[in-house]
Tab-separated table of C-alpha atoms in Angstrom:
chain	number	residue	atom	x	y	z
A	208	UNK	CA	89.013	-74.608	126.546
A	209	UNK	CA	88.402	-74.710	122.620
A	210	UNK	CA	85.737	-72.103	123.323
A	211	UNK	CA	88.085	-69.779	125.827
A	212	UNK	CA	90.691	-70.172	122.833
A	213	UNK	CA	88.051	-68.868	119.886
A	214	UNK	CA	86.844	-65.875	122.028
A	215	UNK	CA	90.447	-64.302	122.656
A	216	UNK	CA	91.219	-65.098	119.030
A	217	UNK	CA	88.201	-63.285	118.042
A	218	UNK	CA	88.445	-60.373	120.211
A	219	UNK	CA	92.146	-60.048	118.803
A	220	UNK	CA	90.973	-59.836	115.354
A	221	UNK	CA	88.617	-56.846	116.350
A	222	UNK	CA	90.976	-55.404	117.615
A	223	UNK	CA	93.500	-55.806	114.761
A	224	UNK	CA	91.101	-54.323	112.567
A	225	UNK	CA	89.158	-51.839	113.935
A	226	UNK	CA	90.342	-47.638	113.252
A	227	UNK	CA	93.019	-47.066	114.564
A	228	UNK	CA	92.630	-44.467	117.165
A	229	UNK	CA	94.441	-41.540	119.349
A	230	UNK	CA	94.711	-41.166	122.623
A	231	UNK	CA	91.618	-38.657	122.715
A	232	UNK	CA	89.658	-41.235	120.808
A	233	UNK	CA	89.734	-39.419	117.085
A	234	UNK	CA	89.418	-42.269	114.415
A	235	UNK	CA	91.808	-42.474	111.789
A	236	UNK	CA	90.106	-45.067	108.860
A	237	UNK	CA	89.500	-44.532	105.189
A	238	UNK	CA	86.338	-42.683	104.191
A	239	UNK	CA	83.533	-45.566	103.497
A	240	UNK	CA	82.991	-46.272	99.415
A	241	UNK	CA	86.237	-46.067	98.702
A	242	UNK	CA	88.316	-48.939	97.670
A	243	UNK	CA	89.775	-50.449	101.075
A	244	UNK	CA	92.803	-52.124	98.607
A	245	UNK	CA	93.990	-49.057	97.577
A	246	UNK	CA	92.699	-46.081	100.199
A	247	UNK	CA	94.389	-46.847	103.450
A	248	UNK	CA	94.924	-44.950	106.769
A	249	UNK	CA	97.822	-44.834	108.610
A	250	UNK	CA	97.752	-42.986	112.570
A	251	UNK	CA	100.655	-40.854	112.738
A	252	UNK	CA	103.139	-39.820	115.480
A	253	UNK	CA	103.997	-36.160	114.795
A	254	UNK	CA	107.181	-35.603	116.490
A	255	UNK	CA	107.001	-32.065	116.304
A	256	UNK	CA	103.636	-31.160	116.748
A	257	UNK	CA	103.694	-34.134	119.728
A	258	UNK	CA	100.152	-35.694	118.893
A	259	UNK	CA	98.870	-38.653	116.640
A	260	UNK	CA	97.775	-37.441	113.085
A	261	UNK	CA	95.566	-39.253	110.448
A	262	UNK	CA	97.699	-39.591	106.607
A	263	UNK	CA	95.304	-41.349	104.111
A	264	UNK	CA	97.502	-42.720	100.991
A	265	UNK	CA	95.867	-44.105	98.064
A	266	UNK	CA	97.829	-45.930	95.638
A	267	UNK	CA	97.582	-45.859	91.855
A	268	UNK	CA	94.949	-47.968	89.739
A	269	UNK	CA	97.494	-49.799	88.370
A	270	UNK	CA	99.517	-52.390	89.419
A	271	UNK	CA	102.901	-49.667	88.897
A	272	UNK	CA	105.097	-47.752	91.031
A	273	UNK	CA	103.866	-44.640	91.506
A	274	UNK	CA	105.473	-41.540	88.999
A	275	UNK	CA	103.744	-38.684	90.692
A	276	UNK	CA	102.759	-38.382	94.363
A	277	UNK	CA	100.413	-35.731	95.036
A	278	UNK	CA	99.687	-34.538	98.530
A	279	UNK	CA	96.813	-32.858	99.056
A	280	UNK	CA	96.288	-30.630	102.010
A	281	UNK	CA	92.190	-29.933	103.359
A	282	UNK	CA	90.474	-26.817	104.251
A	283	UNK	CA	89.354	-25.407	107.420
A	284	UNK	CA	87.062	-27.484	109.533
A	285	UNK	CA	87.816	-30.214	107.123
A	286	UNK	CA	89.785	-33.390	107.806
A	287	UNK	CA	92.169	-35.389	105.303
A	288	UNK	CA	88.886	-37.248	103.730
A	289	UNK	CA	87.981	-33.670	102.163
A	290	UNK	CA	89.865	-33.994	98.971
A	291	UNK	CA	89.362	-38.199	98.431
A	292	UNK	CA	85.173	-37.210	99.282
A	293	UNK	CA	84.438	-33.846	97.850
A	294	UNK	CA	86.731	-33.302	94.903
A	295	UNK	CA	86.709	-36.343	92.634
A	296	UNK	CA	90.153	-36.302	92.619
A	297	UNK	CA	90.632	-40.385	92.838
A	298	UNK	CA	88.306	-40.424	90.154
A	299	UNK	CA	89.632	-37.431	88.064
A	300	UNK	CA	93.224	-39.321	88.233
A	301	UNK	CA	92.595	-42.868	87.335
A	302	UNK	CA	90.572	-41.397	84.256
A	303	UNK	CA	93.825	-39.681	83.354
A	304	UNK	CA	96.117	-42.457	84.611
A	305	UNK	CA	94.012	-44.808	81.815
A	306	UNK	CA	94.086	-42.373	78.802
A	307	UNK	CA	97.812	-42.305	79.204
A	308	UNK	CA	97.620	-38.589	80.174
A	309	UNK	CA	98.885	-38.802	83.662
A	310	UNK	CA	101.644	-41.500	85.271
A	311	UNK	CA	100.235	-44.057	87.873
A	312	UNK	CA	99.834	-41.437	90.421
A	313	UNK	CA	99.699	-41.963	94.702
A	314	UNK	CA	97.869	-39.462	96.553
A	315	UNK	CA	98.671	-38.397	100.014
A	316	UNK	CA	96.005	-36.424	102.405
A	317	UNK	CA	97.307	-35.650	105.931
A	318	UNK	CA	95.435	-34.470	109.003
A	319	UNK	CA	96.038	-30.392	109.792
A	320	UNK	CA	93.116	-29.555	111.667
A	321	UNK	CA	92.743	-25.740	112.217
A	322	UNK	CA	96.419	-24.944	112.336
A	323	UNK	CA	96.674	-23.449	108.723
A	324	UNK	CA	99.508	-25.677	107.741
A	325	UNK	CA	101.978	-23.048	109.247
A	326	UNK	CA	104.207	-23.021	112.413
A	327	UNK	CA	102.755	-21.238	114.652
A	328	UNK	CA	104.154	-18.070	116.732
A	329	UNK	CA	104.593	-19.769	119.732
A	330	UNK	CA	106.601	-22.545	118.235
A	331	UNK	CA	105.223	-25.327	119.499
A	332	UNK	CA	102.899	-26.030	116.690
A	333	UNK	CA	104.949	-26.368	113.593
A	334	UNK	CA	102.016	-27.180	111.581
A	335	UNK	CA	104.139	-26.081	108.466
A	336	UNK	CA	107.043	-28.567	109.304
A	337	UNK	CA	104.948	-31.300	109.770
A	338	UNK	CA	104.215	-31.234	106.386
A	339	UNK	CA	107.796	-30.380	104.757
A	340	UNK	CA	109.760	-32.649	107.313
A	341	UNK	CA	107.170	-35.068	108.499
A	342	UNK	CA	105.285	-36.286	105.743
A	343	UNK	CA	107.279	-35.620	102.902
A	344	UNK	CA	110.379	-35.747	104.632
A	345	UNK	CA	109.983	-38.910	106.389
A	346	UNK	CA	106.244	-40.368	105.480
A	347	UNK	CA	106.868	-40.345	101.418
A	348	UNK	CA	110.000	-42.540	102.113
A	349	UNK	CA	108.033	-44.857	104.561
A	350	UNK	CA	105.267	-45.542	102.454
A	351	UNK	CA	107.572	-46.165	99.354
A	352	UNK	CA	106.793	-42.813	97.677
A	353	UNK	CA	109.935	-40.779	98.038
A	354	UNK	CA	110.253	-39.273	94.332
A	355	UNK	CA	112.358	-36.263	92.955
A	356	UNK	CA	110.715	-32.922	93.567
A	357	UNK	CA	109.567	-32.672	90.132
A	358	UNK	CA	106.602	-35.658	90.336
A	359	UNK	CA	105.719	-33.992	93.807
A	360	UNK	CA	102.807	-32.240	93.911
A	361	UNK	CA	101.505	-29.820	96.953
A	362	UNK	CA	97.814	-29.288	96.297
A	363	UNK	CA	95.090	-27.642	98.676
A	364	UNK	CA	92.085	-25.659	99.107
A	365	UNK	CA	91.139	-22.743	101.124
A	366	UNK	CA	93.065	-22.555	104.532
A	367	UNK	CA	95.428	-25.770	102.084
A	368	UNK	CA	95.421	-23.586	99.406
A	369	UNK	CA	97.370	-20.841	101.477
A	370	UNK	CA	99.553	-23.950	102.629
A	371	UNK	CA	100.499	-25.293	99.470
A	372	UNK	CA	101.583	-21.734	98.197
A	373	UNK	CA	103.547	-20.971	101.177
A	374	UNK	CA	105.220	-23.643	102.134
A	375	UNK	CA	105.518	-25.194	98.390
A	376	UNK	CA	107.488	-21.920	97.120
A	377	UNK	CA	109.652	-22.009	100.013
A	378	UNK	CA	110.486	-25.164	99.471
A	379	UNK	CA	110.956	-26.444	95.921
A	380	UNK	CA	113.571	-29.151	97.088
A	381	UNK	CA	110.810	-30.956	98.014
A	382	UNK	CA	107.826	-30.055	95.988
A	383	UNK	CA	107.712	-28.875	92.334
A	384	UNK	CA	104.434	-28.713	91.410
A	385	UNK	CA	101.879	-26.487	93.427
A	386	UNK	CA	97.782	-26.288	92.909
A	387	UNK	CA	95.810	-23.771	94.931
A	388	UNK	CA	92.367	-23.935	95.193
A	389	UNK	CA	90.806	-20.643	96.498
A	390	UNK	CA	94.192	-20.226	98.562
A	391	UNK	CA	93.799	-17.264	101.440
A	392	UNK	CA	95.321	-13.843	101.141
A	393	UNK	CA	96.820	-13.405	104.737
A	394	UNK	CA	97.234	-9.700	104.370
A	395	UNK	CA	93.085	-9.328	103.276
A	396	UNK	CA	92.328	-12.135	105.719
A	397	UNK	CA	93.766	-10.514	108.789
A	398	UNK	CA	93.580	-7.141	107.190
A	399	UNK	CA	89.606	-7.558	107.707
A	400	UNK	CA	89.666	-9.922	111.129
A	401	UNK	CA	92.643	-8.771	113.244
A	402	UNK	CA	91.079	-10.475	116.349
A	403	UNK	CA	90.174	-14.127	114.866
A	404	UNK	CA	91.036	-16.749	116.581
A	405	UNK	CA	92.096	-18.906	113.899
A	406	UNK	CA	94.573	-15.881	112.715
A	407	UNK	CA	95.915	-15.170	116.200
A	408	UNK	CA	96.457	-18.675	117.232
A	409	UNK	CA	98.610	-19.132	114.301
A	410	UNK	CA	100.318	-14.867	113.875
A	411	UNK	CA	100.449	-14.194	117.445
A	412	UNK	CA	98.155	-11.260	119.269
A	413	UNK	CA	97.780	-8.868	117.554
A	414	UNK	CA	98.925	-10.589	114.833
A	415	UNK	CA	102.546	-9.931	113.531
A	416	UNK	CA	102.080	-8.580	110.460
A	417	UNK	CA	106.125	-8.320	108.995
A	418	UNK	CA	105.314	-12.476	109.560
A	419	UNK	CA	102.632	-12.779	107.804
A	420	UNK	CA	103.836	-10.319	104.602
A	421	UNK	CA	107.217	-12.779	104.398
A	422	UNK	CA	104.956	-15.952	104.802
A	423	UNK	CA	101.998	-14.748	102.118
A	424	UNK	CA	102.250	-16.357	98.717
A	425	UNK	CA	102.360	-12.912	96.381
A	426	UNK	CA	105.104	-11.693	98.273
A	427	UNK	CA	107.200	-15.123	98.358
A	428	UNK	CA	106.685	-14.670	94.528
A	429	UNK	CA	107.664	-11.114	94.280
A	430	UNK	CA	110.857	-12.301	96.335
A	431	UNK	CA	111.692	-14.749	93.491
A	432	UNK	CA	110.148	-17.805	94.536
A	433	UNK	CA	108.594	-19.824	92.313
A	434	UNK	CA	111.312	-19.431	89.204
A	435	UNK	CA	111.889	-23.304	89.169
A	436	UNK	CA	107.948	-24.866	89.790
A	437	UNK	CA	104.806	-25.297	88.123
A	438	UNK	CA	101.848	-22.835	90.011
A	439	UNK	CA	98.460	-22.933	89.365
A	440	UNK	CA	95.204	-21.143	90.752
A	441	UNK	CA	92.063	-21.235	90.720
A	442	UNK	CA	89.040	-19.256	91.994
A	443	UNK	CA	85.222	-17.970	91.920
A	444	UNK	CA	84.925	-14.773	91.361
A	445	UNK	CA	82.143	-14.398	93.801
A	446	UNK	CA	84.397	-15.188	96.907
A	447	UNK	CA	85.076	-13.166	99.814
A	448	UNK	CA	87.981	-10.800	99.071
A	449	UNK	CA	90.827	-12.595	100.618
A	450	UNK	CA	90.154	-15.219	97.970
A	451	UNK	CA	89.168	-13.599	94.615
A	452	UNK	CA	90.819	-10.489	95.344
A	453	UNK	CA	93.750	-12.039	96.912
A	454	UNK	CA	93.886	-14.639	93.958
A	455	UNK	CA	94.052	-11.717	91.425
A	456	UNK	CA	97.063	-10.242	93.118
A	457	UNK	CA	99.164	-13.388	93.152
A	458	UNK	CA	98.025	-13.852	89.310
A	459	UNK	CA	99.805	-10.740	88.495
A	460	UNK	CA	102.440	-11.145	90.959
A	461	UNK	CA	103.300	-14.364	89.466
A	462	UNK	CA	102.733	-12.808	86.159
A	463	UNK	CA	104.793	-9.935	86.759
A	464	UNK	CA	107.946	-12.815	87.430
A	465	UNK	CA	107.461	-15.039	84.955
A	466	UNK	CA	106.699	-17.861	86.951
A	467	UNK	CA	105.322	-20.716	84.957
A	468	UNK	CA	101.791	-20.678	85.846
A	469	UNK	CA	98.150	-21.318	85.084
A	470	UNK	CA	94.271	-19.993	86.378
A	471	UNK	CA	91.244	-20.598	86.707
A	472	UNK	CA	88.779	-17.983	87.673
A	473	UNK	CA	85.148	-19.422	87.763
A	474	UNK	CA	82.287	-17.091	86.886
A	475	UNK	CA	79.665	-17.247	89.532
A	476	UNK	CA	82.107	-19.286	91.566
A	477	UNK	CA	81.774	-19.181	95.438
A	478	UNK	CA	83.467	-20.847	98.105
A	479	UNK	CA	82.437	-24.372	97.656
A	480	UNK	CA	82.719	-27.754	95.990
A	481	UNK	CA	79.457	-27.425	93.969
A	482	UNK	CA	80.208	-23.655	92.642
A	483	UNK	CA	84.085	-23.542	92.010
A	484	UNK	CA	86.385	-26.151	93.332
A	485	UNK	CA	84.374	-29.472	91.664
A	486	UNK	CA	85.380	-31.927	89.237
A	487	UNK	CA	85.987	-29.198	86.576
A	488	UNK	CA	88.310	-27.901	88.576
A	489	UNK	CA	90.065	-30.506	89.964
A	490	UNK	CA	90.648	-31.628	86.226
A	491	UNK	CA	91.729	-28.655	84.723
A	492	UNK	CA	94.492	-28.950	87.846
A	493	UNK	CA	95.056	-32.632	86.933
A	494	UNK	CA	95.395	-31.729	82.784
A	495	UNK	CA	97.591	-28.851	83.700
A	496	UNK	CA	100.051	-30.964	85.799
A	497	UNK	CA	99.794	-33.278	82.896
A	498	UNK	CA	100.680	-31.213	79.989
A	499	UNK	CA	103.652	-29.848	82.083
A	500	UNK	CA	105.479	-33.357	82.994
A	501	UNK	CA	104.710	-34.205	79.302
A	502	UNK	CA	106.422	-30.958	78.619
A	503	UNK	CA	109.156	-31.728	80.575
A	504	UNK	CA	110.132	-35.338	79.424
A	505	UNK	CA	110.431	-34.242	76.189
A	506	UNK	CA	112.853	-31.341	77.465
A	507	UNK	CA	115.089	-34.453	78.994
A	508	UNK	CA	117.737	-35.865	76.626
């Protein structure tokens, strides 16, 4: 009986702690090498979107509440790991978070597989709101991260990059700092591939273009957005044209309104980790977010 007793105890504990996983057997678990006490992964029910999503969180260095929460949204055919893996950005912020520079810092990295962090046209994938309402509306709060928009950073990359623009400026309740990392041009992107399937799944067939003018970051800014957050953007200038190009508009657009703003435009700079969006990068980002809450506390009376 002893024996019966140790088994089922044993096979509960592997289950206890093995990935969690969905229903159509995707693992959710943090990325191997990183620091299990601090990197953890949490499966998600996405009431809107009506599937389980991955959210890694990793908590700051230090044993402090966090002061800045940054969530960090991946690229195309990239999962939540990309940014925690690729960018040194756990590494870039606890060498900032030690000098002093930055404030103990949380990072937040949710799943958005191909659905460019929009809501789709046929409204029932509100990529976009799982974000805005989801994980910063009800996620930050859960995982004890809930701060005032100005410590709230959208960041992403690519297909993120376009996310972070788009839904950050329309939404500076929630967010008020925003980092792009060679963020799409929808108007060059669709402009150039009416027919692709990872346009018209999210615009509609043919794509609707009046959406996807009033959804594109340069026009947001050119709207007014922006007036109240911190943007920055950075790029290689040997992209394809709905990134450097596209990146060059919005850096006059936001020019043009005065936005408070910063960019980086890497010579010889493709679309990739190793050429453009490395450790550099991701610091410039990190020293630029820095200098501007700095900035700011010493605006506070």
């Amino acid at each position: 009986m002893p024996k019966v007793r140790s088994a089922t105890l044993a096979a509960i504990l592997l289950v206890l702690l093995a990935p969690q996983a969905s229903a159509k057997g995707a693992t959710c678990e943090a990325p191997a090498g990183l620091d299990a006490a601090r990197v953890t992964a949490h499966l998600e029910s996405s009431k809107g979107l009506q599937e389980e999503l991955c959210v890694l969180v990793v908590r700051p260095a230090v044993d402090r509440a966090p002061e800045l929460v940054i969530v960090a949204l991946h690229g195309l055919f990239a999962g939540p790991e990309q940014w925690l893996t690729s960018s040194a950005l756990i590494e870039q912020v606890d060498r900032l978070t030690e000098r002093g520079a930055l404030p103990p810092t949380a990072i937040v990295a949710p799943e958005g597989k191909a659905g460019y962090w929009t809501d789709w046209s046929d409204q029932r994938h509100p990529w976009g709101a799982w974000v805005v309402r989801e994980v910063a509306g009800e996620l930050l709060p859960r995982y004890g991260l809930a701060l005032e928009p100005s410590r709230v950073a959208l960041v992403g990359l690519s297909m993120g990059g376009f996310g972070a623009l788009s839904l950050g400026l329309r939404h500076p309740e929630t967010f008020g700092l925003l980092g792009a990392l060679s963020p799409t041009d929808m108007e060059l992107a669709t402009d150039a591939q009416p027919k692709r399937k990872t346009y018209t799944n999210v615009f509609g067939k043919p794509v609707d273009k009046k959406r996807i003018r009033a959804l594109n970051p340069r026009r947001l800014v050119a709207s007014g957005k922006g007036k109240e957050q911190l943007v920055l953007v950075a790029w290689g200038d040997r992209e394809p044209k709905k990134f450097s190009s596209g990146a060059r508009k919005l850096r006059k657009a936001l020019r043009r309104a005065g936005v408070a703003s910063g960019f980086r435009e890497v010579k010889g700079g493709t679309h990739s980790f190793a050429k453009t969006w490395g450790p550099e990068t991701t610091q410039w980002m990190l020293d630029r977010f820095a200098e501007h809450l700095a900035s700011s506390a010493e605006r506070e009376p």
